Short mmCIF file of C-alpha atoms in Angstrom, two decimals:
data_model
loop_
_atom_site.label_atom_id
_atom_site.label_comp_id
_atom_site.label_asym_id
_atom_site.label_seq_id
_atom_site.Cartn_x
_atom_site.Cartn_y
_atom_site.Cartn_z
CA MET A 1 -26.93 3.25 -13.46
CA GLY A 2 -23.20 2.92 -12.79
CA ALA A 3 -20.53 1.95 -15.31
CA ASP A 4 -20.03 -1.46 -13.67
CA ALA A 5 -23.71 -2.26 -14.05
CA LEU A 6 -23.63 -1.24 -17.73
CA ARG A 7 -20.69 -3.56 -18.41
CA LYS A 8 -22.49 -6.58 -16.96
CA PRO A 9 -24.36 -8.82 -19.40
CA ARG A 10 -28.08 -8.29 -19.39
CA GLY A 11 -28.69 -11.85 -18.20
CA ALA A 12 -26.39 -11.36 -15.22
CA ARG A 13 -28.19 -8.15 -14.27
CA GLU A 14 -31.55 -9.89 -14.47
CA VAL A 15 -30.34 -12.78 -12.29
CA LYS A 16 -28.99 -10.31 -9.75
CA ALA A 17 -32.31 -8.43 -9.74
CA VAL A 18 -34.25 -11.66 -9.18
CA GLU A 19 -31.91 -12.66 -6.33
CA ALA A 20 -32.31 -9.22 -4.72
CA ALA A 21 -36.10 -9.46 -4.96
CA ALA A 22 -36.04 -12.96 -3.45
CA ASP A 23 -33.83 -11.76 -0.60
CA ARG A 24 -36.25 -8.92 0.19
CA ALA A 25 -39.22 -11.28 0.16
CA PHE A 26 -37.52 -13.88 2.38
CA PHE A 27 -36.29 -11.15 4.74
CA ILE A 28 -39.81 -9.81 5.29
CA LEU A 29 -41.37 -13.28 5.45
CA GLY A 30 -38.80 -14.28 8.07
CA GLY A 31 -39.81 -11.32 10.23
CA VAL A 32 -43.52 -12.08 9.93
CA ALA A 33 -42.92 -15.77 10.67
CA ALA A 34 -40.81 -14.89 13.73
CA LEU A 35 -43.63 -12.74 15.12
CA TRP A 36 -46.07 -15.60 14.49
CA LEU A 37 -43.75 -18.04 16.26
CA ALA A 38 -43.44 -15.65 19.24
CA ALA A 39 -47.24 -15.44 19.47
CA VAL A 40 -47.55 -19.24 19.38
CA LEU A 41 -44.95 -19.61 22.13
CA LEU A 42 -46.66 -16.97 24.27
CA ARG A 43 -49.97 -18.83 23.94
CA ASP A 44 -48.39 -22.12 25.01
CA SER A 45 -46.50 -20.50 27.91
CA LEU A 46 -49.76 -19.31 29.53
CA GLN A 47 -50.36 -22.83 30.86
CA TRP A 48 -48.80 -23.57 34.28
CA SER A 49 -47.36 -26.87 33.05
CA ARG A 50 -45.45 -25.00 30.33
CA VAL A 51 -44.57 -21.75 32.08
CA TRP A 52 -40.92 -22.44 31.21
CA PHE A 53 -41.96 -21.58 27.64
CA LEU A 54 -41.76 -17.93 28.69
CA LEU A 55 -37.98 -18.21 28.44
CA VAL A 56 -38.25 -19.60 24.91
CA PHE A 57 -40.76 -16.85 24.08
CA TRP A 58 -38.32 -14.16 25.30
CA LEU A 59 -35.46 -15.66 23.26
CA VAL A 60 -37.53 -15.72 20.09
CA LEU A 61 -38.95 -12.23 20.67
CA ALA A 62 -35.65 -10.59 21.65
CA TYR A 63 -33.27 -12.29 19.24
CA LEU A 64 -35.48 -13.05 16.22
CA ALA A 65 -38.76 -11.12 16.02
CA LEU A 66 -37.93 -7.63 17.36
CA PRO A 67 -34.53 -7.32 15.60
CA ARG A 68 -36.10 -8.26 12.27
CA LEU A 69 -39.03 -5.88 12.85
CA ASN A 70 -36.62 -3.04 13.71
CA ARG A 71 -34.56 -3.77 10.61
CA VAL A 72 -37.61 -3.51 8.33
CA LEU A 73 -38.95 -0.36 10.00
CA THR A 74 -35.62 1.51 10.14
CA ARG A 75 -35.14 0.87 6.43
CA ILE A 76 -38.36 2.84 5.92
CA TYR A 77 -37.85 5.81 8.23
CA LEU A 78 -34.06 6.26 8.63
CA PRO A 79 -31.93 7.87 5.89
CA ASP A 80 -29.27 5.69 4.28
CA TYR A 81 -26.41 8.20 4.45
CA PHE A 82 -23.98 9.59 7.03
CA VAL A 83 -25.83 11.34 9.86
CA GLY A 84 -23.08 11.31 12.49
CA ARG A 85 -24.39 8.13 14.14
CA ALA A 86 -23.39 4.50 13.83
CA ARG A 87 -26.11 1.87 13.42
CA THR A 88 -26.74 -1.35 15.26
CA SER A 89 -27.00 -4.66 13.40
CA ASP A 90 -30.78 -4.23 13.70
CA GLY A 91 -30.68 -0.89 11.84
CA LEU A 92 -31.27 1.30 14.90
CA LEU A 93 -29.26 4.48 15.47
CA GLY A 94 -26.35 3.55 17.71
CA ASP A 95 -23.51 5.54 19.25
CA PRO A 96 -22.70 9.06 17.95
CA VAL A 97 -19.46 9.56 16.06
CA ASN A 98 -17.44 11.74 18.44
CA LEU A 99 -13.84 11.51 17.19
CA ALA A 100 -12.01 11.70 13.84
CA LEU A 101 -8.39 10.86 13.06
CA LEU A 102 -5.73 11.39 10.40
CA GLY A 103 -3.11 8.67 9.90
CA ASP A 104 -2.89 5.02 8.95
CA ALA A 105 -4.03 1.98 10.93
CA ASP A 106 -0.55 1.08 12.21
CA ARG A 107 -0.16 4.56 13.69
CA ILE A 108 -3.52 4.24 15.47
CA HIS A 109 -2.68 0.79 16.86
CA CYS A 110 0.71 1.96 18.12
CA THR A 111 -0.73 5.08 19.78
CA MET A 112 -3.63 3.23 21.40
CA ARG A 113 -1.25 0.64 22.90
CA ARG A 114 1.01 3.39 24.23
CA ALA A 115 -2.05 5.13 25.69
CA GLY A 116 -2.93 2.05 27.75
CA TRP A 117 -5.74 0.62 25.63
CA THR A 118 -6.29 -3.07 24.79
CA ARG A 119 -7.58 -4.19 21.42
CA ALA A 120 -10.94 -5.95 21.73
CA ASP A 121 -11.21 -9.54 20.56
CA GLU A 122 -13.27 -10.34 17.49
CA LEU A 123 -16.83 -11.37 18.25
CA GLY A 124 -17.18 -15.13 17.79
CA TRP A 125 -18.35 -18.31 19.48
CA THR A 126 -15.39 -18.51 21.86
CA SER A 127 -15.22 -14.82 22.78
CA SER A 128 -19.01 -14.60 23.19
CA TRP A 129 -19.04 -17.54 25.60
CA ARG A 130 -16.06 -16.14 27.47
CA ILE A 131 -17.67 -12.73 28.02
CA VAL A 132 -20.88 -14.38 29.24
CA THR A 133 -19.03 -16.51 31.79
CA ALA A 134 -16.76 -13.61 32.79
CA THR A 135 -19.77 -11.38 33.42
CA LEU A 136 -21.67 -14.02 35.41
CA LEU A 137 -18.63 -15.04 37.45
CA ARG A 138 -17.33 -11.44 37.74
CA LYS A 139 -13.98 -12.38 36.21
CA SER A 140 -11.69 -10.04 34.35
CA TYR A 141 -11.68 -10.11 30.54
CA GLY A 142 -9.61 -7.14 29.42
CA SER A 143 -10.01 -7.80 25.69
CA ALA A 144 -13.73 -8.66 25.72
CA PRO A 145 -15.42 -8.21 22.32
CA VAL A 146 -17.72 -5.31 21.60
CA SER A 147 -21.01 -5.57 19.74
CA PRO A 148 -20.92 -4.72 16.03
CA LEU A 149 -21.91 -1.21 15.00
CA PHE A 150 -22.07 -0.15 11.37
CA LEU A 151 -20.89 2.94 9.53
CA PHE A 152 -20.52 3.31 5.77
CA GLY A 153 -22.56 0.10 5.56
CA ARG A 154 -19.96 -2.04 7.35
CA GLN A 155 -18.91 -3.13 10.81
CA GLN A 156 -16.17 -1.34 12.74
CA ASP A 157 -12.65 -2.24 11.59
CA PHE A 158 -11.45 -2.70 15.17
CA ALA A 159 -12.12 -1.53 18.71
CA TYR A 160 -10.09 -0.76 21.84
CA GLU A 161 -11.08 -0.81 25.48
CA GLN A 162 -9.98 -0.29 29.09
CA GLU A 163 -11.57 -2.55 31.67
CA VAL A 164 -12.68 -0.93 34.94
CA ASP A 165 -12.40 -2.67 38.34
CA GLY A 166 -11.61 -6.01 36.67
CA SER A 167 -15.21 -6.38 35.49
CA PRO A 168 -16.24 -6.91 31.84
CA GLY A 169 -19.50 -5.14 32.69
CA LYS A 170 -17.70 -1.79 33.10
CA ARG A 171 -15.25 -0.47 30.53
CA HIS A 172 -14.13 2.42 28.40
CA HIS A 173 -14.29 1.47 24.73
CA ILE A 174 -14.04 3.03 21.29
CA ARG A 175 -14.76 1.68 17.80
CA PHE A 176 -12.89 2.76 14.62
CA TRP A 177 -14.04 2.84 10.99
CA SER A 178 -11.78 3.68 8.05
CA CYS A 179 -13.35 6.23 5.72
CA PRO A 180 -13.97 5.33 2.05
CA PRO A 181 -11.38 6.69 -0.40
CA GLY A 182 -12.05 10.32 -1.14
CA TRP A 183 -14.80 10.62 1.46
CA MET A 184 -15.05 13.89 3.40
CA LEU A 185 -16.95 15.12 6.41
CA PRO A 186 -19.85 17.48 5.77
CA GLY A 187 -18.21 20.79 4.91
CA GLY A 188 -15.50 19.16 2.80
CA ILE A 189 -13.09 18.22 5.61
CA PRO A 190 -11.00 15.11 4.79
CA VAL A 191 -10.30 12.54 7.52
CA ASP A 192 -8.98 8.98 7.42
CA TRP A 193 -10.91 7.47 10.35
CA LEU A 194 -14.05 8.05 12.35
CA ALA A 195 -14.55 6.70 15.86
CA ALA A 196 -17.26 6.39 18.50
CA GLY A 197 -16.26 6.20 22.16
CA THR A 198 -18.65 5.40 25.02
CA TYR A 199 -18.43 4.11 28.58
CA ASP A 200 -20.20 0.86 29.53
CA ARG A 201 -21.53 1.30 33.07
CA SER A 202 -23.37 -2.02 33.54
CA VAL A 203 -25.12 -4.93 31.85
CA GLY A 204 -28.89 -4.88 31.28
CA LEU A 205 -31.67 -5.35 28.73
CA SER A 206 -32.04 -3.29 25.57
CA LEU A 207 -35.12 -1.09 25.59
CA PHE A 208 -35.81 -1.74 21.90
CA THR A 209 -35.01 -5.45 21.50
CA LEU A 210 -34.98 -6.81 25.10
CA GLN A 211 -31.58 -8.39 24.40
CA VAL A 212 -28.87 -8.60 27.05
CA THR A 213 -26.42 -5.80 26.34
CA HIS A 214 -24.12 -3.24 27.95
CA LYS A 215 -25.74 -0.05 29.24
CA VAL A 216 -23.95 3.14 28.20
CA ALA A 217 -23.23 6.14 30.43
CA GLU A 218 -25.23 9.21 29.46
CA SER A 219 -22.40 11.69 28.92
CA ILE A 220 -20.55 10.47 25.85
CA ASP A 221 -18.57 13.73 25.82
CA ALA A 222 -16.84 12.60 29.02
CA GLU A 223 -15.71 9.42 27.26
CA ARG A 224 -14.55 11.40 24.22
CA ASP A 225 -12.47 13.63 26.49
CA HIS A 226 -11.08 10.56 28.29
CA VAL A 227 -9.88 9.14 24.96
CA LEU A 228 -8.32 12.46 23.97
CA ALA A 229 -6.50 12.77 27.30
CA SER A 230 -5.03 9.28 26.93
CA LEU A 231 -3.85 10.04 23.37
CA GLN A 232 -2.25 13.29 24.51
CA ASN A 233 -0.44 11.45 27.29
CA ALA A 234 0.86 8.89 24.79
CA GLU A 235 1.87 11.50 22.19
CA PRO A 236 2.53 14.87 23.90
CA GLY A 237 1.88 17.72 21.52
CA VAL A 238 -0.35 15.72 19.16
CA PRO A 239 -2.28 18.21 16.98
CA ILE A 240 -6.01 18.26 17.75
CA ARG A 241 -8.47 20.41 15.82
CA THR A 242 -12.05 20.62 17.05
CA ILE A 243 -15.01 21.25 14.79
CA ARG A 244 -17.42 23.15 17.01
CA ASP A 245 -21.09 22.23 16.71
CA PHE A 246 -20.35 19.54 14.13
CA SER A 247 -23.73 18.13 15.04
CA THR A 248 -26.41 19.88 17.03
CA GLY A 249 -26.06 19.22 20.74
CA TYR A 250 -28.81 16.85 21.76
CA HIS A 251 -30.27 14.41 24.23
CA SER A 252 -31.24 11.15 22.57
CA ARG A 253 -31.06 7.37 22.93
CA ASN A 254 -28.67 4.85 21.42
CA GLY A 255 -29.54 1.49 19.89
CA GLY A 256 -29.97 -0.11 23.30
CA GLY A 257 -32.36 2.60 24.46
CA ASP A 258 -29.82 4.27 26.79
CA THR A 259 -30.04 8.04 27.21
CA ILE A 260 -27.08 9.89 25.67
CA GLU A 261 -26.15 13.56 25.50
CA THR A 262 -23.46 15.46 23.61
CA ASP A 263 -22.41 19.02 22.82
CA GLY A 264 -21.94 18.05 19.16
CA ASN A 265 -18.23 18.94 18.95
CA LEU A 266 -15.95 16.70 16.85
CA PRO A 267 -12.19 16.64 17.61
CA ILE A 268 -9.85 15.63 14.76
CA VAL A 269 -6.62 14.02 15.99
CA ASP A 270 -3.69 14.23 13.57
CA LEU A 271 -1.34 11.27 14.06
CA GLN A 272 0.47 11.72 10.74
CA PRO A 273 3.51 13.55 12.22
CA PHE A 274 4.26 10.53 14.45
CA PRO A 275 5.81 7.61 12.54
CA VAL A 276 5.51 4.09 13.94
CA PRO A 277 8.72 3.28 15.87
CA ALA A 278 10.85 0.50 14.45
CA GLY A 279 10.31 -2.89 16.05
CA GLN A 280 6.68 -2.26 16.99
CA PRO A 281 4.55 -5.42 16.74
CA THR A 282 2.24 -5.48 13.75
CA GLU A 283 -1.50 -5.82 14.19
CA PRO A 284 -3.64 -8.44 12.47
CA GLY A 285 -6.12 -7.42 9.80
CA SER A 286 -9.27 -5.58 10.70
CA ARG A 287 -11.47 -8.68 10.68
CA SER A 288 -10.85 -12.28 9.73
CA ALA A 289 -12.97 -13.57 6.86
CA ARG A 290 -14.55 -16.34 8.86
CA ARG A 291 -17.89 -17.87 8.02
CA PRO A 292 -20.59 -15.87 9.81
CA ALA A 293 -22.52 -17.68 12.53
CA PRO A 294 -25.83 -17.45 10.60
CA VAL A 295 -24.24 -19.32 7.67
CA VAL A 296 -22.91 -22.09 9.91
CA PHE A 297 -26.21 -22.33 11.78
CA GLY A 298 -28.29 -22.32 8.60
CA SER A 299 -26.18 -25.01 6.92
CA LEU A 300 -26.49 -27.18 10.05
CA LEU A 301 -30.28 -26.83 9.97
CA VAL A 302 -30.38 -27.84 6.30
CA ALA A 303 -28.09 -30.78 7.00
CA GLY A 304 -30.32 -31.84 9.89
CA ARG A 305 -33.33 -31.74 7.58
CA GLY A 306 -31.48 -33.96 5.12
CA LEU A 307 -30.43 -36.46 7.78
CA ALA A 308 -34.01 -36.66 9.06
CA ALA A 309 -35.24 -37.44 5.54
CA LEU A 310 -32.60 -40.15 5.10
CA ALA A 311 -33.49 -41.65 8.47
CA LEU A 312 -37.16 -41.72 7.49
CA ALA A 313 -36.36 -43.38 4.18
CA GLY A 314 -34.12 -45.94 5.89
CA GLY A 315 -36.81 -46.76 8.43
CA VAL A 316 -39.38 -47.38 5.72
CA LEU A 317 -37.12 -49.43 3.46
CA ALA A 318 -35.96 -51.62 6.34
CA PRO A 319 -39.10 -52.36 8.35
CA GLY A 320 -37.90 -55.85 9.23
CA ASP A 321 -40.68 -58.31 10.00
CA ARG A 322 -43.18 -55.64 10.98
CA PRO A 323 -46.26 -55.23 8.79
CA LEU A 324 -46.37 -52.04 6.78
CA GLU A 325 -49.28 -50.64 8.77
CA VAL A 326 -47.19 -51.03 11.95
CA SER A 327 -43.94 -49.58 10.56
CA LEU A 328 -45.72 -46.53 9.14
CA GLY A 329 -48.53 -46.30 11.67
CA LEU A 330 -51.21 -46.51 8.95
CA PRO A 331 -54.54 -48.36 8.81
CA SER A 332 -54.23 -51.74 7.11
CA GLY A 333 -56.45 -50.77 4.17
CA MET A 334 -54.45 -47.66 3.41
CA ALA A 335 -51.19 -49.55 3.83
CA GLU A 336 -52.23 -52.06 1.18
CA ALA A 337 -53.18 -49.26 -1.21
CA LEU A 338 -49.80 -47.64 -0.75
CA GLU A 339 -47.83 -50.88 -1.03
CA GLY A 340 -47.03 -50.31 -4.69
CA LEU A 341 -45.96 -46.71 -4.11
CA LEU A 342 -43.73 -47.48 -1.15
CA VAL A 343 -40.42 -47.96 -2.94
CA PRO A 344 -40.76 -45.01 -5.39
CA ALA A 345 -41.89 -42.68 -2.58
CA THR A 346 -39.05 -43.78 -0.35
CA VAL A 347 -36.54 -43.22 -3.15
CA VAL A 348 -37.88 -39.69 -3.54
CA VAL A 349 -37.52 -39.05 0.20
CA ALA A 350 -33.97 -40.44 0.16
CA ALA A 351 -33.09 -38.31 -2.86
CA PHE A 352 -34.49 -35.27 -1.06
CA GLY A 353 -32.34 -36.05 1.98
CA ALA A 354 -29.21 -36.44 -0.13
CA GLY A 355 -30.03 -33.21 -1.94
CA GLU A 356 -30.42 -31.40 1.37
CA LEU A 357 -26.99 -32.58 2.52
CA LEU A 358 -25.48 -31.32 -0.74
CA LEU A 359 -27.36 -28.04 -0.32
CA ALA A 360 -26.01 -27.66 3.23
CA TRP A 361 -22.45 -28.13 1.98
CA LEU A 362 -22.93 -25.55 -0.77
CA ILE A 363 -24.45 -23.05 1.68
CA PHE A 364 -21.51 -23.60 4.03
CA ASN A 365 -19.20 -22.77 1.12
CA GLY A 366 -21.06 -19.60 0.20
CA ARG A 367 -23.11 -20.56 -2.87
CA ASN A 368 -25.85 -17.96 -3.15
CA TRP A 369 -28.25 -20.05 -5.25
CA ALA A 370 -28.08 -22.83 -2.64
CA ARG A 371 -28.91 -20.34 0.13
CA ILE A 372 -31.92 -19.05 -1.81
CA THR A 373 -33.09 -22.60 -2.59
CA ALA A 374 -32.97 -23.59 1.08
CA MET A 375 -34.91 -20.45 2.05
CA ALA A 376 -37.49 -21.18 -0.66
CA LEU A 377 -38.10 -24.66 0.80
CA SER A 378 -38.59 -23.28 4.31
CA ALA A 379 -40.75 -20.43 3.03
CA ALA A 380 -42.94 -22.92 1.19
CA ALA A 381 -43.39 -24.95 4.37
CA ILE A 382 -44.31 -21.83 6.36
CA ILE A 383 -46.77 -20.64 3.71
CA LEU A 384 -48.40 -24.08 3.54
CA GLN A 385 -48.76 -24.02 7.33
CA ALA A 386 -50.32 -20.56 7.21
CA THR A 387 -52.68 -21.61 4.42
CA ALA A 388 -53.82 -24.62 6.44
CA VAL A 389 -54.49 -22.41 9.47
CA LEU A 390 -56.51 -19.98 7.34
CA ASN A 391 -58.55 -22.95 6.11
CA GLY A 392 -59.45 -23.98 9.64
CA ALA A 393 -56.51 -26.13 10.78
CA ALA A 394 -55.18 -25.72 14.31
CA LEU A 395 -52.25 -23.42 15.00
CA PRO A 396 -48.91 -25.19 15.46
CA GLY A 397 -48.41 -25.84 19.14
CA PHE A 398 -46.57 -27.87 21.74
CA GLY A 399 -46.25 -31.42 20.39
CA ASP A 400 -48.03 -30.48 17.15
CA ASN A 401 -45.59 -29.53 14.39
CA LEU A 402 -44.09 -26.77 16.57
CA VAL A 403 -40.55 -28.09 16.19
CA GLY A 404 -40.70 -28.30 12.41
CA PHE A 405 -42.29 -24.86 12.15
CA SER A 406 -39.69 -23.35 14.51
CA LEU A 407 -36.78 -24.84 12.55
CA ASP A 408 -38.13 -23.43 9.29
CA VAL A 409 -38.42 -19.98 10.88
CA LEU A 410 -34.89 -20.21 12.32
CA LEU A 411 -33.48 -21.26 8.95
CA LEU A 412 -35.24 -18.41 7.15
CA ILE A 413 -34.04 -15.85 9.71
CA ALA A 414 -30.44 -17.12 9.61
CA LEU A 415 -30.00 -17.35 5.84
CA SER A 416 -31.84 -14.08 5.08
CA SER A 417 -29.65 -12.10 7.49
CA GLN A 418 -27.25 -9.44 6.20
CA ARG A 419 -24.20 -11.42 7.25
CA ALA A 420 -25.36 -14.51 5.36
CA ARG A 421 -26.13 -12.46 2.25
CA ALA A 422 -22.79 -10.66 2.42
CA PHE A 423 -20.92 -13.95 2.72
CA ALA A 424 -22.77 -15.53 -0.23
CA HIS A 425 -22.40 -12.46 -2.45
CA ARG A 426 -18.71 -12.15 -1.61
CA ARG A 427 -18.06 -15.78 -2.48
CA THR A 428 -20.01 -15.39 -5.70
CA ARG A 429 -17.97 -12.36 -6.77
CA GLN A 430 -14.56 -13.76 -5.90
CA PRO A 431 -12.83 -15.87 -8.60
CA GLY A 432 -12.63 -19.46 -7.46
CA GLY A 433 -14.81 -18.80 -4.44
CA THR A 434 -12.02 -17.29 -2.32
CA LEU A 435 -12.89 -15.09 0.63
CA ALA A 436 -12.64 -11.32 0.53
CA GLN A 437 -12.87 -8.81 3.32
CA PRO A 438 -16.45 -8.59 4.51
CA SER A 439 -18.73 -5.71 3.69
CA GLU A 440 -22.41 -5.26 4.35
CA PRO A 441 -24.72 -5.42 1.31
CA PRO A 442 -27.44 -2.81 0.87
CA ARG A 443 -30.23 -3.23 3.38
CA PRO A 444 -33.42 -4.75 1.97
CA ARG A 445 -35.70 -2.15 0.45
#
């Protein structure tokens, strides 16, 4: 146990352990529920009148079920230390690390600009929509975002690219990660940055998740040499040392299922002798500390649940001149029996709705206990649904609780994601709830 853990009060350690256990349980339950939802959608899409459900089935399978399944499985069979490969957000082995650098971030930014590279935009709502429209309409987008890959447990600090033929579907690109303080390559060789350069040749479907993604050219060594040539043109005489056979030469596949091959050599580019010229524009930070999309999406789902409860309570409390059996759709005998419970029950529903709105606001602002509470409510609803099915009830289907079940699954997937956990933990650690630079928490065990 580390010194920081020993200094924490015992109660705080116990709370943290309970939260970690809850996160693991919700993470796994979210994956199982997503697979169940995909199976339900596939069943409903087999009817000609609902064949359009195949699109919904693909979206759920590719963007919810398979990524979560890969994340759970890779945590079991892949080592959690440096193996010379980046990882995808789903935990799969991604692009090989094929370049190392010495020097600070400003020196890298200056050299990359001089070498004719463009810094990639951060991945967000606007940039994601822009790259989709640019790809479909075959428009140029020279600073299109790249997908996140992870090294040292965190996303790349920044990426650079060169668009080819004015198409965002084809481009040279390279991601950069700063090394942890004191970290060395195997063999005791110190470097400041590691990078992974590959060439995107087209757009297609991932072999492992069926998501739309860029397809990578097989020879990553050619892209590594292209990057080196551009750096040498920008800084003639730049020292480059190559570690021969840093990794065994191999043929393999990246996180999208594309075949890749490399000779295993690792060049180390030393930019330290080249100071940044005066007057060079400064670069923004590595990543802005914006709220992750899963947090925004999850808080909206919780808020929607609260608004629905308030609408239900308002409809019951203000039935107008309609009899109770008409306003609630109940038989007259049952309506009379429930007459005395109407106001207390409606108050409870209204209080639940107000509590959900408060919970959504707290989730949006990064309160970890609120995130766990919201997941617990959705998990309870999913477990109750599963229990009813095991006891003979019908599976949720089109027009039969499918929407409510789907929203609970979506909420559980969103708020149990790594990005949502990292955001909540970061806000919890920071005094006053201020944002810190993002870092990925340990993957669920």
